[in-house]
Structures are given as C-alpha cells and as structure tokens.
mmCIF file of C-alpha atoms and ligand atoms in Angstrom:
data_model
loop_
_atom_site.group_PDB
_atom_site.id
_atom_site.type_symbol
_atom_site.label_atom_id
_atom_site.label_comp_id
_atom_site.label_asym_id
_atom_site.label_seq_id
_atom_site.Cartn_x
_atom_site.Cartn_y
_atom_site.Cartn_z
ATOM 1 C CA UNK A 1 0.000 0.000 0.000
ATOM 2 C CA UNK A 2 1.028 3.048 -1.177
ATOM 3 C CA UNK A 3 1.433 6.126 2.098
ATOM 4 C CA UNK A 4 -1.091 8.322 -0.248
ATOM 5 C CA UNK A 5 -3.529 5.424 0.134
ATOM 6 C CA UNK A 6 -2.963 4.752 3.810
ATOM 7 C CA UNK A 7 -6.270 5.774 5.980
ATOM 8 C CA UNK A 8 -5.404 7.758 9.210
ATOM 9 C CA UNK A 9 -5.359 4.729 11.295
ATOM 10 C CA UNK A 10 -3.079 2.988 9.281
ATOM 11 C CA UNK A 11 -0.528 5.665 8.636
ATOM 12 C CA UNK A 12 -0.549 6.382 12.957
ATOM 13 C CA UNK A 13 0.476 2.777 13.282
ATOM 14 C CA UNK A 14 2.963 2.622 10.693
ATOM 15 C CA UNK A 15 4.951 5.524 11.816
ATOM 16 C CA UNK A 16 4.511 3.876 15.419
ATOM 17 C CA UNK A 17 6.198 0.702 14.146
ATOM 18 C CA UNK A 18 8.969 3.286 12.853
ATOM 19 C CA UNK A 19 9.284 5.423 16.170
ATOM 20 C CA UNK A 20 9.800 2.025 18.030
ATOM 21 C CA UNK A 21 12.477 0.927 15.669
ATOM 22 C CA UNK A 22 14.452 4.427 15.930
ATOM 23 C CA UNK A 23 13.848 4.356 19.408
ATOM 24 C CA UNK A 24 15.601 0.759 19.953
ATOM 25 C CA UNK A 25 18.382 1.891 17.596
ATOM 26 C CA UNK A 26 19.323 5.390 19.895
ATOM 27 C CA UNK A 27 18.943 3.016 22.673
ATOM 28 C CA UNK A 28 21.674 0.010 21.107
ATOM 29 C CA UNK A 29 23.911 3.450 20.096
ATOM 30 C CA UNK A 30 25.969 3.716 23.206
ATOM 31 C CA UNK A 31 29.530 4.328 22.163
ATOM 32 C CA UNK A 32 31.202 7.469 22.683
ATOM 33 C CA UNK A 33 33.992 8.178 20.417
ATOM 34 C CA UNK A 34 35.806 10.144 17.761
ATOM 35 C CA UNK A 35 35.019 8.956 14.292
ATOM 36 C CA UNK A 36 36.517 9.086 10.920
ATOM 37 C CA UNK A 37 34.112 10.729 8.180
ATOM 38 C CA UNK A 38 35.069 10.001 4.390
ATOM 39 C CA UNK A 39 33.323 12.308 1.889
ATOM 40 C CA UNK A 40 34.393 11.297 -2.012
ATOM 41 C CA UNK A 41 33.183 11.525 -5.355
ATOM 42 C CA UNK A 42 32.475 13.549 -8.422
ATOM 43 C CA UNK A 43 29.565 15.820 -7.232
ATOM 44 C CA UNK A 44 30.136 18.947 -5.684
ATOM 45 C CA UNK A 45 29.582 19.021 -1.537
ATOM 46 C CA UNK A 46 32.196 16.971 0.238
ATOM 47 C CA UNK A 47 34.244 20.339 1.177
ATOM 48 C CA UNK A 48 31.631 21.988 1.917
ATOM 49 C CA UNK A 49 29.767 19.140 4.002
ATOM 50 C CA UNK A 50 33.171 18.996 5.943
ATOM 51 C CA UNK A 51 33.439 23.019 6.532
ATOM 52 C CA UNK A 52 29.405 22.711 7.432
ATOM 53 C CA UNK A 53 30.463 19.861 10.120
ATOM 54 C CA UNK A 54 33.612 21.971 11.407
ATOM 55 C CA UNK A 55 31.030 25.067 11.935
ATOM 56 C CA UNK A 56 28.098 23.057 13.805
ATOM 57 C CA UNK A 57 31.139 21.563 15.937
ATOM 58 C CA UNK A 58 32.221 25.385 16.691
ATOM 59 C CA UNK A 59 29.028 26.365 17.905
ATOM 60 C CA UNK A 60 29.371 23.901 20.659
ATOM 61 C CA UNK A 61 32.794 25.787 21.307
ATOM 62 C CA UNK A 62 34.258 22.439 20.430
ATOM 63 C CA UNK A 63 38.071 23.174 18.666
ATOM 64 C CA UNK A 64 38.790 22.357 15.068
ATOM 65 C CA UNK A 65 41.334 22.457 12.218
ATOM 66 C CA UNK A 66 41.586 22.413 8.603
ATOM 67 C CA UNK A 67 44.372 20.796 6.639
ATOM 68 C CA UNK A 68 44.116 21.703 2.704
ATOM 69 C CA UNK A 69 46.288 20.003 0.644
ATOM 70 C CA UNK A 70 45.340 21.854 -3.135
ATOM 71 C CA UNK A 71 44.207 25.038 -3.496
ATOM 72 C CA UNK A 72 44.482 27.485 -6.779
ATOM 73 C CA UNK A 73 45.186 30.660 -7.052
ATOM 74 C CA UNK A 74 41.941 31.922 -5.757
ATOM 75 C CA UNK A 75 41.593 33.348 -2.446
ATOM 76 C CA UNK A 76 38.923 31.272 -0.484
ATOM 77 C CA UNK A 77 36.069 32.624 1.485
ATOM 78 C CA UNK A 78 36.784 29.621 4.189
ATOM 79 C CA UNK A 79 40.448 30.920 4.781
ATOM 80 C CA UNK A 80 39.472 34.613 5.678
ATOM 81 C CA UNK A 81 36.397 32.712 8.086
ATOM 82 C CA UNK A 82 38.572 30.233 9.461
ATOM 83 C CA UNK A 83 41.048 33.210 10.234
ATOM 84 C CA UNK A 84 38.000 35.047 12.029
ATOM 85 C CA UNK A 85 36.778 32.029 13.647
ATOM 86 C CA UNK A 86 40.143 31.008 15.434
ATOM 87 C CA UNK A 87 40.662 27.650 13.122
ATOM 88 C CA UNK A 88 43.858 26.388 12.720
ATOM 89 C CA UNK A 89 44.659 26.023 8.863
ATOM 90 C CA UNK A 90 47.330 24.686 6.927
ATOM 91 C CA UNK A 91 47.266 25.120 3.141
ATOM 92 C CA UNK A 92 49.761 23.027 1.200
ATOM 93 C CA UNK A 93 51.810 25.761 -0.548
ATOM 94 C CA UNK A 94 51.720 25.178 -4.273
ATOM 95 C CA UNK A 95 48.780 25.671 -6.640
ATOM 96 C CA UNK A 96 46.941 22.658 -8.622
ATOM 97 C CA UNK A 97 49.518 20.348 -9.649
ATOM 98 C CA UNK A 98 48.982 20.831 -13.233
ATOM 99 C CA UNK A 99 49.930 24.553 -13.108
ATOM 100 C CA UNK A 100 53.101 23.512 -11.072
ATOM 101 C CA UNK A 101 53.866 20.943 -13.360
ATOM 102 C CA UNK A 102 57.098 20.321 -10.889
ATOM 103 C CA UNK A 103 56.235 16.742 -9.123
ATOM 104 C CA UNK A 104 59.489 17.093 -6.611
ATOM 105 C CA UNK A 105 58.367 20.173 -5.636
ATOM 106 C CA UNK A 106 54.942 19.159 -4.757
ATOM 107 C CA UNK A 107 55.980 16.191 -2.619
ATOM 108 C CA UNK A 108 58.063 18.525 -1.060
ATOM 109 C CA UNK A 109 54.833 20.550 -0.487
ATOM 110 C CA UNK A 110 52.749 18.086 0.457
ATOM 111 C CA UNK A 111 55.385 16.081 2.836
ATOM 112 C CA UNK A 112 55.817 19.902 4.375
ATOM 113 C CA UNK A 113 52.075 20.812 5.257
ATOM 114 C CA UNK A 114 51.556 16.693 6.579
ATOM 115 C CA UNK A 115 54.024 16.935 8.564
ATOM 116 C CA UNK A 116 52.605 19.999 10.482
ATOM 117 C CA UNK A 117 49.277 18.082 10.681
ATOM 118 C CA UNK A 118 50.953 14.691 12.245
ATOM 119 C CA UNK A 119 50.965 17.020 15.681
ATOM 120 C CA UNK A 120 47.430 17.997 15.507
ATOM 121 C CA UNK A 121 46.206 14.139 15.120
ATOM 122 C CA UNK A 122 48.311 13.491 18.760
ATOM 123 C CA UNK A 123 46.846 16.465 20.323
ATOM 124 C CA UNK A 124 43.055 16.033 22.230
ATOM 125 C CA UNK A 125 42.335 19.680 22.571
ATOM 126 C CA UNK A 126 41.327 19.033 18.306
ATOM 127 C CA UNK A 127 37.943 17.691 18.724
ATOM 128 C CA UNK A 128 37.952 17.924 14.835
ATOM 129 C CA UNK A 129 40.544 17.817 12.271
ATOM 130 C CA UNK A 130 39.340 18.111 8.391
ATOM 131 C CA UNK A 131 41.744 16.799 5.729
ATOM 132 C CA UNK A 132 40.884 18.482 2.794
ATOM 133 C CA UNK A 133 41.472 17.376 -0.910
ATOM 134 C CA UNK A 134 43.962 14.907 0.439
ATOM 135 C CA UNK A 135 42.519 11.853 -1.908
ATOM 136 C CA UNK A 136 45.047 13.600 -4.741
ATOM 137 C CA UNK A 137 48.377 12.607 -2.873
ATOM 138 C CA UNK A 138 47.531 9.552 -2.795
ATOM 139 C CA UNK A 139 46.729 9.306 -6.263
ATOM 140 C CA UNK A 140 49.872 11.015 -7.617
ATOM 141 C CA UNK A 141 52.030 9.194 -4.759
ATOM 142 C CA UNK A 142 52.694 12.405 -3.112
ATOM 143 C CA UNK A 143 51.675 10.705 0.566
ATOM 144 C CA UNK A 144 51.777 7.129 1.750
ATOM 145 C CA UNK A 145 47.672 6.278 1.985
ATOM 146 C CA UNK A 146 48.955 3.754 4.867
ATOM 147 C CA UNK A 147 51.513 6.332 6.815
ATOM 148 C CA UNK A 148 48.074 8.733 6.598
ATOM 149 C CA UNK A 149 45.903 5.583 8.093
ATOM 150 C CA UNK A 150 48.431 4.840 11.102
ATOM 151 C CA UNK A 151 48.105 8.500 12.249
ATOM 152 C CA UNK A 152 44.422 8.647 11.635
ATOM 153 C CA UNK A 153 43.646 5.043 13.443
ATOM 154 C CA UNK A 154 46.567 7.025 16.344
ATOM 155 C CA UNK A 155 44.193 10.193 16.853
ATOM 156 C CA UNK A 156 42.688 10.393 20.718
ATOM 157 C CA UNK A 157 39.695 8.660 21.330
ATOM 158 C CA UNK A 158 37.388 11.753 21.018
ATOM 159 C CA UNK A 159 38.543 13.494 18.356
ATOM 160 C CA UNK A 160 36.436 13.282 15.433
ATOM 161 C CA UNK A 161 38.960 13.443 11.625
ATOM 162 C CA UNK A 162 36.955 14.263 8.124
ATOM 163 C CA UNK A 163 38.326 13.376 5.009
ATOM 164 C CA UNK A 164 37.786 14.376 1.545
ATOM 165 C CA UNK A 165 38.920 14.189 -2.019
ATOM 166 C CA UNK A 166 37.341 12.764 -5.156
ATOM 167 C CA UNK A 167 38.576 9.546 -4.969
ATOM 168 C CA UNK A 168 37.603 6.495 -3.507
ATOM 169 C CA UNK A 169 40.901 5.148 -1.872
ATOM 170 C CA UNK A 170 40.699 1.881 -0.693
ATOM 171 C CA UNK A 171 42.313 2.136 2.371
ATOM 172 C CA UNK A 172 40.561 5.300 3.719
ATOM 173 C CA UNK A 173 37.384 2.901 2.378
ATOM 174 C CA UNK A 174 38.432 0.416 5.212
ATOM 175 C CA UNK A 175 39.158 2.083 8.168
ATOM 176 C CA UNK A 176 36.381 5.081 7.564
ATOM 177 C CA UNK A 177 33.647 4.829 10.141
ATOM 178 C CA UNK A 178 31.187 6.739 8.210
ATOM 179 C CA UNK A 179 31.584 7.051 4.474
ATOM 180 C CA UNK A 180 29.125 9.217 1.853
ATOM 181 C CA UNK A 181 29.568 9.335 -1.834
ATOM 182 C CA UNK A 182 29.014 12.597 -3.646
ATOM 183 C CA UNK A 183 27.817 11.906 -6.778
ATOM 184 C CA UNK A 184 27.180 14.104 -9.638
ATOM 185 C CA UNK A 185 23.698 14.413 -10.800
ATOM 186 C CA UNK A 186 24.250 17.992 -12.477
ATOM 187 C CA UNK A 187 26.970 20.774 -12.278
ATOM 188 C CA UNK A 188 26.082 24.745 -13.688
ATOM 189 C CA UNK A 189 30.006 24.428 -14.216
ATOM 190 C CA UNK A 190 28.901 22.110 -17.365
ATOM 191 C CA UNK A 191 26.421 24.435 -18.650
ATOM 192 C CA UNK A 192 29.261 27.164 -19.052
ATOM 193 C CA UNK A 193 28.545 29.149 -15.588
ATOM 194 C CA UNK A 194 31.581 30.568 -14.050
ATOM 195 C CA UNK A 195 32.983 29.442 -10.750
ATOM 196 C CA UNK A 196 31.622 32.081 -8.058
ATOM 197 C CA UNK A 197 32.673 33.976 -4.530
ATOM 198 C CA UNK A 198 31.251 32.553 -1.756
ATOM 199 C CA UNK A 199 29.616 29.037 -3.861
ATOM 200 C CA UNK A 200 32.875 27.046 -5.154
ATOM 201 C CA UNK A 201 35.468 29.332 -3.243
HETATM 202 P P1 LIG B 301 32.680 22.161 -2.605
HETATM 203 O O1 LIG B 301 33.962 22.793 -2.128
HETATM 204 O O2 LIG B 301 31.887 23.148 -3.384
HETATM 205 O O3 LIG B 301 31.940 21.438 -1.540
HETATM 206 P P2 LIG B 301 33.768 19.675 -3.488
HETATM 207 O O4 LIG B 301 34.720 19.740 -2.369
HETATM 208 O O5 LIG B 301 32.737 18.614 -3.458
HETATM 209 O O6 LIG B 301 33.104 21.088 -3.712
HETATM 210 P P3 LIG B 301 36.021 19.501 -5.276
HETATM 211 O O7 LIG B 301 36.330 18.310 -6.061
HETATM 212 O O8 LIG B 301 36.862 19.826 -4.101
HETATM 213 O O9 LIG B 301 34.491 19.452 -4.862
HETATM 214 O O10 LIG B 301 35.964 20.716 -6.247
HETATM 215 C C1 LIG B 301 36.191 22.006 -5.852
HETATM 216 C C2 LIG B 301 35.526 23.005 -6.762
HETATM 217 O O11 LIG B 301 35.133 22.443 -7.992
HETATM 218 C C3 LIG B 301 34.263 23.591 -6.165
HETATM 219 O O12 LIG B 301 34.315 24.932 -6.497
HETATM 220 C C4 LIG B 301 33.128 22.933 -6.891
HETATM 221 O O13 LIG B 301 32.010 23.747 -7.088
HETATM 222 C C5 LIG B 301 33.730 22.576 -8.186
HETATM 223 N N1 LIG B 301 33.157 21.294 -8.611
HETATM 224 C C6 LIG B 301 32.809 20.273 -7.811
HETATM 225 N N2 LIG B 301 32.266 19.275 -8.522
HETATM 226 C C7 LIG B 301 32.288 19.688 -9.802
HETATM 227 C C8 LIG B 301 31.842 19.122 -11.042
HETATM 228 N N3 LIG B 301 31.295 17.926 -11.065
HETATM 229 N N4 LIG B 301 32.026 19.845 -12.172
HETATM 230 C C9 LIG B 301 32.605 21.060 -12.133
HETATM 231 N N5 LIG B 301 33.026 21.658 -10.999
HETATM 232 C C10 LIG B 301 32.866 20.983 -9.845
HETATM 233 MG MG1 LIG B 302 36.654 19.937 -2.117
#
C-alpha cells in the first residue's frame, strides 16, 4: 500500500512501528567516540559538508582544524572565516599540480604541510581535524595512503577526523567509520557558468 492510500489509522500505526524501531536503535547506540568521516566523489559538496560539520562543531565551542592540501590561485572565502573564527589552517603551498607541473616540488609541499598536521592528530584539545582534498596525494604518490591511516587510526579517542577528495581510496574505504559518496547528478560548471565567490570558493 502506497502512504497516499494509507487511511489515518493505518498511517498512525505505521509511523509507530517506525518510532519504536528508531527508538531501539538510539537506545543500542551507546559508544562514545571520535570517528573518521570520508566524503568522495564527483559531485560537488564533500568540502563543503566537511566546513558545514567543522562550523556546527564550533558552535558547541568544540576546537577544530583544517588541513588543505590543493588550493588554486583563488583566495577562499573559508580561509578569511577560518582566520576570524580562530581555526587552525594549513594550506599546502603550491597551486593545482597541473599549473606547477614540478612533481618534486609538490611532494616537497605536500610532505611539508603533513608533517605539520601529524601534531594535531596526537593532540586532544582538536575535537575535529578536516583533511581536505587529500585523496590527490595519494593518487599522484605524493603521501603514503597507509603512513596517513596509522596516524588517523593514532588520533585520541574523542577526536572526530573528516576526510575528503574525489577519490575512492581503498584504504581510507576500510578504516572510515562513516563514508558518503558525492555523486554528480548535475553541475552549472557544465552548462558554461563561471565558478563564483562565496559558492565554489
Ligand atoms: P565544494 O567545495 O563546493 O563542496 P567539493 O569539495 O565537493 O566542492 P572539489 O572536487 O573539491 O568538490 O571541487 C572544488 C571546486 O570544484 C568547487 O568549487 C566545486 O564547485 C567545483 N566542482 C565540484 N564538482 C564539480 C563538477 N562535477 N564539475 C565542475 N566543478 C565541480
Ligand atoms: Mg573539495
């Protein structure tokens, strides 16, 4: 039976059934701890799922950081935020790898801004650490996927790590507690519409 055809009666006891279910699960949820959040894919949202995460975390005066690994040339309306906000952020310090076209330099880039984020992952006063666009050094070979994994599996209990990029890295795939795909259904970018302020930077 379709809900439109349900009569009152029948609807009231369905969504009974349904409170009783979601009521059991909250109760069987009784873990507290930290978890890793994977956001990949083609669509657009997984940076700005992660920033919307980091902001409903800093309204509960919890403390955050964000660890950017490409970035163009644009300046970025989350930097100047995250500036006013009191976020830590590290931006890996060359462009998009095809205007640098200089691979030893980027390792040298990307090695750089991890290694400043290692600390953060052994601190608890983080209660949230975003690693953004980080799926790329993994694909060029820039970062070791499994050197990334020990620290993130090494974080304190409580501390809650997000992780995005396009790609679906098997590894992050494993030890990711809670993992969305972002798939493209549309993008304006396709119908010739310019990147704009404040909606892709
Ligand atoms: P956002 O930062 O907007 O949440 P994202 O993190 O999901 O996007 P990225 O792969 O990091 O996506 O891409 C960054 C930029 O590219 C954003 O400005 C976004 O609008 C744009 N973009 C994302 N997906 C697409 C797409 N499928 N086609 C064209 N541009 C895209
Ligand atoms: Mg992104």
């Amino acid at each position: 039976m379709s809900e439109k055809t349900m009569s009152v009666e029948e609807h009231k006891q369905k969504m009974q059934e349904q409170q009783r279910q979601v009521r059991a699960k909250i109760a069987d949820a009784k873990t507290r701890r930290g978890v890793i959040i994977y956001l990949y894919g083609n669509g657009k949202g997984k940076s700005s799922s992660a920033f919307g995460t980091l902001a409903r975390s800093l309204g509960h005066g919890k403390k955050g950081a964000v660890v950017q690994f490409i970035k163009g040339k644009w300046k970025t309306g989350e930097q100047a935020i995250f500036r006013q906000l009191g976020v830590k952020h590290l931006v890996m310090g060359t462009g998009f790898t095809w205007d640098t076209q200089d691979r030893e330099k980027d390792i040298a880039a990307a090695e750089a801004v991890w290694s400043k984020a290692v600390p953060l992952f052994r601190d608890p006063a983080y209660d949230i650490v975003i690693l953004d666009e980080i799926t790329y050094m993994f694909k060029y070979g820039y970062l070791s996927v499994a050197d990334v994994c020990e620290v993130l599996l090494a974080r304190p209990e409580q501390q809650n790590a997000i992780v995005t990029g396009r790609d679906a890295i098997p590894e992050l795939l494993e030890i990711a507690d809670t993992i969305s795909e972002v798939r493209e259904v549309r993008h304006a970018f396709n119908q010739g519409v310019k990147a704009q302020k404040g909606i892709e930077f």
